[in-house]
């Protein structure tokens, strides 16, 4: 009996030891998993910290300003003011979406020194310098169009003829603007080889003509804050699609002949 009892005690002790070992192993596994995740969290945080909260740099260039009003609308509105209003809305949206935004101007001023012999060229040259100095992923230049025939309307995006990336961005922006602002707009993204800033900027740049100030309906819409925000959202969506690599687009045809302002 004594012998049997001792055997039972020994067996019990052995089972207890196994339980302790299993518990210890489980605890070590849990600690290991915890440390692994903690390490990953620290790693991710460090990466984000290094990026200073922004994955992309975007330059927004509100066209004209100061002595240069740009196009003057059928309702008397100045293009420079509409450009700046839309640019500010766009800045706000992009900054909430992992973009560092640099504006070429934030007020009604041109980028030229008083007394400059050719203020327009000085202004454009300075804008190009701002762009080159921050090496952005993309540059969005915001403008409004105008034409001698009042019936002309609709947003249109222009890109440097030789820029494959510029074309990709322009096609995405055009698609978003047509879908968001006016599905009946048949304008398509268009190549341009004359515009000073497109020619003299190394990066991916587009000129977004948001609408025609010579068309009374569009001129009125472009003065409205809610419409300006809608335009900014369309530009932001196309820009983010381009930056995130979602650049699916159809082969669109170019059917417009108007000059842009
Ligand atoms: Zn313009």
Tab-separated table of N, CA, C and O in Angstrom, residues 21 31 37 51 62 68 77 80 83 96 101 119 136 158 164 168 182 210 217 220 229:
chain	number	residue	atom	x	y	z
A	21	UNK	N	5.348	23.323	-16.597
A	21	UNK	CA	6.136	23.538	-17.822
A	21	UNK	C	5.268	24.084	-18.942
A	21	UNK	O	5.652	25.021	-19.652
A	31	UNK	N	4.400	36.293	-24.115
A	31	UNK	CA	5.336	37.427	-23.965
A	31	UNK	C	6.041	37.702	-25.302
A	31	UNK	O	6.186	38.830	-25.736
A	37	UNK	N	4.814	42.314	-31.435
A	37	UNK	CA	3.891	43.376	-31.860
A	37	UNK	C	4.342	44.740	-31.382
A	37	UNK	O	4.217	45.735	-32.091
A	51	UNK	N	8.666	60.363	-41.859
A	51	UNK	CA	8.003	60.976	-43.009
A	51	UNK	C	7.336	62.294	-42.638
A	51	UNK	O	6.757	62.959	-43.472
A	62	UNK	N	-1.948	78.634	-57.652
A	62	UNK	CA	-3.113	79.418	-58.085
A	62	UNK	C	-2.650	80.467	-59.110
A	62	UNK	O	-1.857	81.351	-58.781
A	68	UNK	N	-2.008	91.106	-62.083
A	68	UNK	CA	-2.526	90.258	-63.160
A	68	UNK	C	-3.803	89.543	-62.719
A	68	UNK	O	-3.748	88.581	-61.950
A	77	UNK	N	-16.134	88.811	-62.352
A	77	UNK	CA	-15.230	88.165	-61.386
A	77	UNK	C	-13.833	88.009	-62.001
A	77	UNK	O	-13.689	87.852	-63.221
A	80	UNK	N	-8.056	85.338	-60.974
A	80	UNK	CA	-7.072	85.162	-59.891
A	80	UNK	C	-7.757	84.820	-58.555
A	80	UNK	O	-7.219	84.049	-57.761
A	83	UNK	N	-9.196	81.202	-58.704
A	83	UNK	CA	-8.052	80.269	-58.637
A	83	UNK	C	-7.601	80.078	-57.188
A	83	UNK	O	-7.367	78.952	-56.733
A	96	UNK	N	-5.212	66.576	-45.597
A	96	UNK	CA	-5.864	65.532	-44.789
A	96	UNK	C	-5.632	64.148	-45.383
A	96	UNK	O	-6.110	63.149	-44.868
A	101	UNK	N	1.637	70.157	-48.647
A	101	UNK	CA	1.256	71.066	-49.738
A	101	UNK	C	2.069	72.352	-49.678
A	101	UNK	O	2.189	72.971	-48.623
A	119	UNK	N	6.980	91.988	-65.350
A	119	UNK	CA	6.448	91.353	-64.134
A	119	UNK	C	5.840	89.978	-64.409
A	119	UNK	O	5.927	89.088	-63.569
A	136	UNK	N	8.446	68.411	-55.861
A	136	UNK	CA	7.160	67.778	-55.542
A	136	UNK	C	6.886	66.526	-56.384
A	136	UNK	O	7.494	66.335	-57.442
A	158	UNK	N	-4.655	70.338	-68.931
A	158	UNK	CA	-3.557	70.368	-69.910
A	158	UNK	C	-2.277	69.810	-69.296
A	158	UNK	O	-2.029	69.991	-68.104
A	164	UNK	N	4.890	61.747	-70.083
A	164	UNK	CA	3.997	60.584	-69.963
A	164	UNK	C	3.234	60.632	-68.635
A	164	UNK	O	2.046	60.365	-68.573
A	168	UNK	N	-0.792	61.014	-67.731
A	168	UNK	CA	-1.527	60.094	-66.836
A	168	UNK	C	-2.317	60.877	-65.790
A	168	UNK	O	-3.489	60.613	-65.546
A	182	UNK	N	-19.760	67.759	-64.366
A	182	UNK	CA	-20.696	67.786	-65.493
A	182	UNK	C	-20.470	66.586	-66.420
A	182	UNK	O	-19.606	66.628	-67.293
A	210	UNK	N	-10.636	75.021	-64.644
A	210	UNK	CA	-11.819	74.464	-63.951
A	210	UNK	C	-13.139	74.753	-64.666
A	210	UNK	O	-14.126	74.045	-64.464
A	217	UNK	N	-23.392	80.725	-66.924
A	217	UNK	CA	-23.778	79.660	-65.985
A	217	UNK	C	-22.557	79.185	-65.177
A	217	UNK	O	-22.598	79.089	-63.947
A	220	UNK	N	-21.098	81.846	-62.731
A	220	UNK	CA	-21.856	81.932	-61.483
A	220	UNK	C	-21.505	80.769	-60.551
A	220	UNK	O	-21.289	80.947	-59.357
A	229	UNK	N	-15.597	74.027	-53.719
A	229	UNK	CA	-15.196	72.853	-52.931
A	229	UNK	C	-15.376	71.564	-53.752
A	229	UNK	O	-14.564	70.653	-53.677
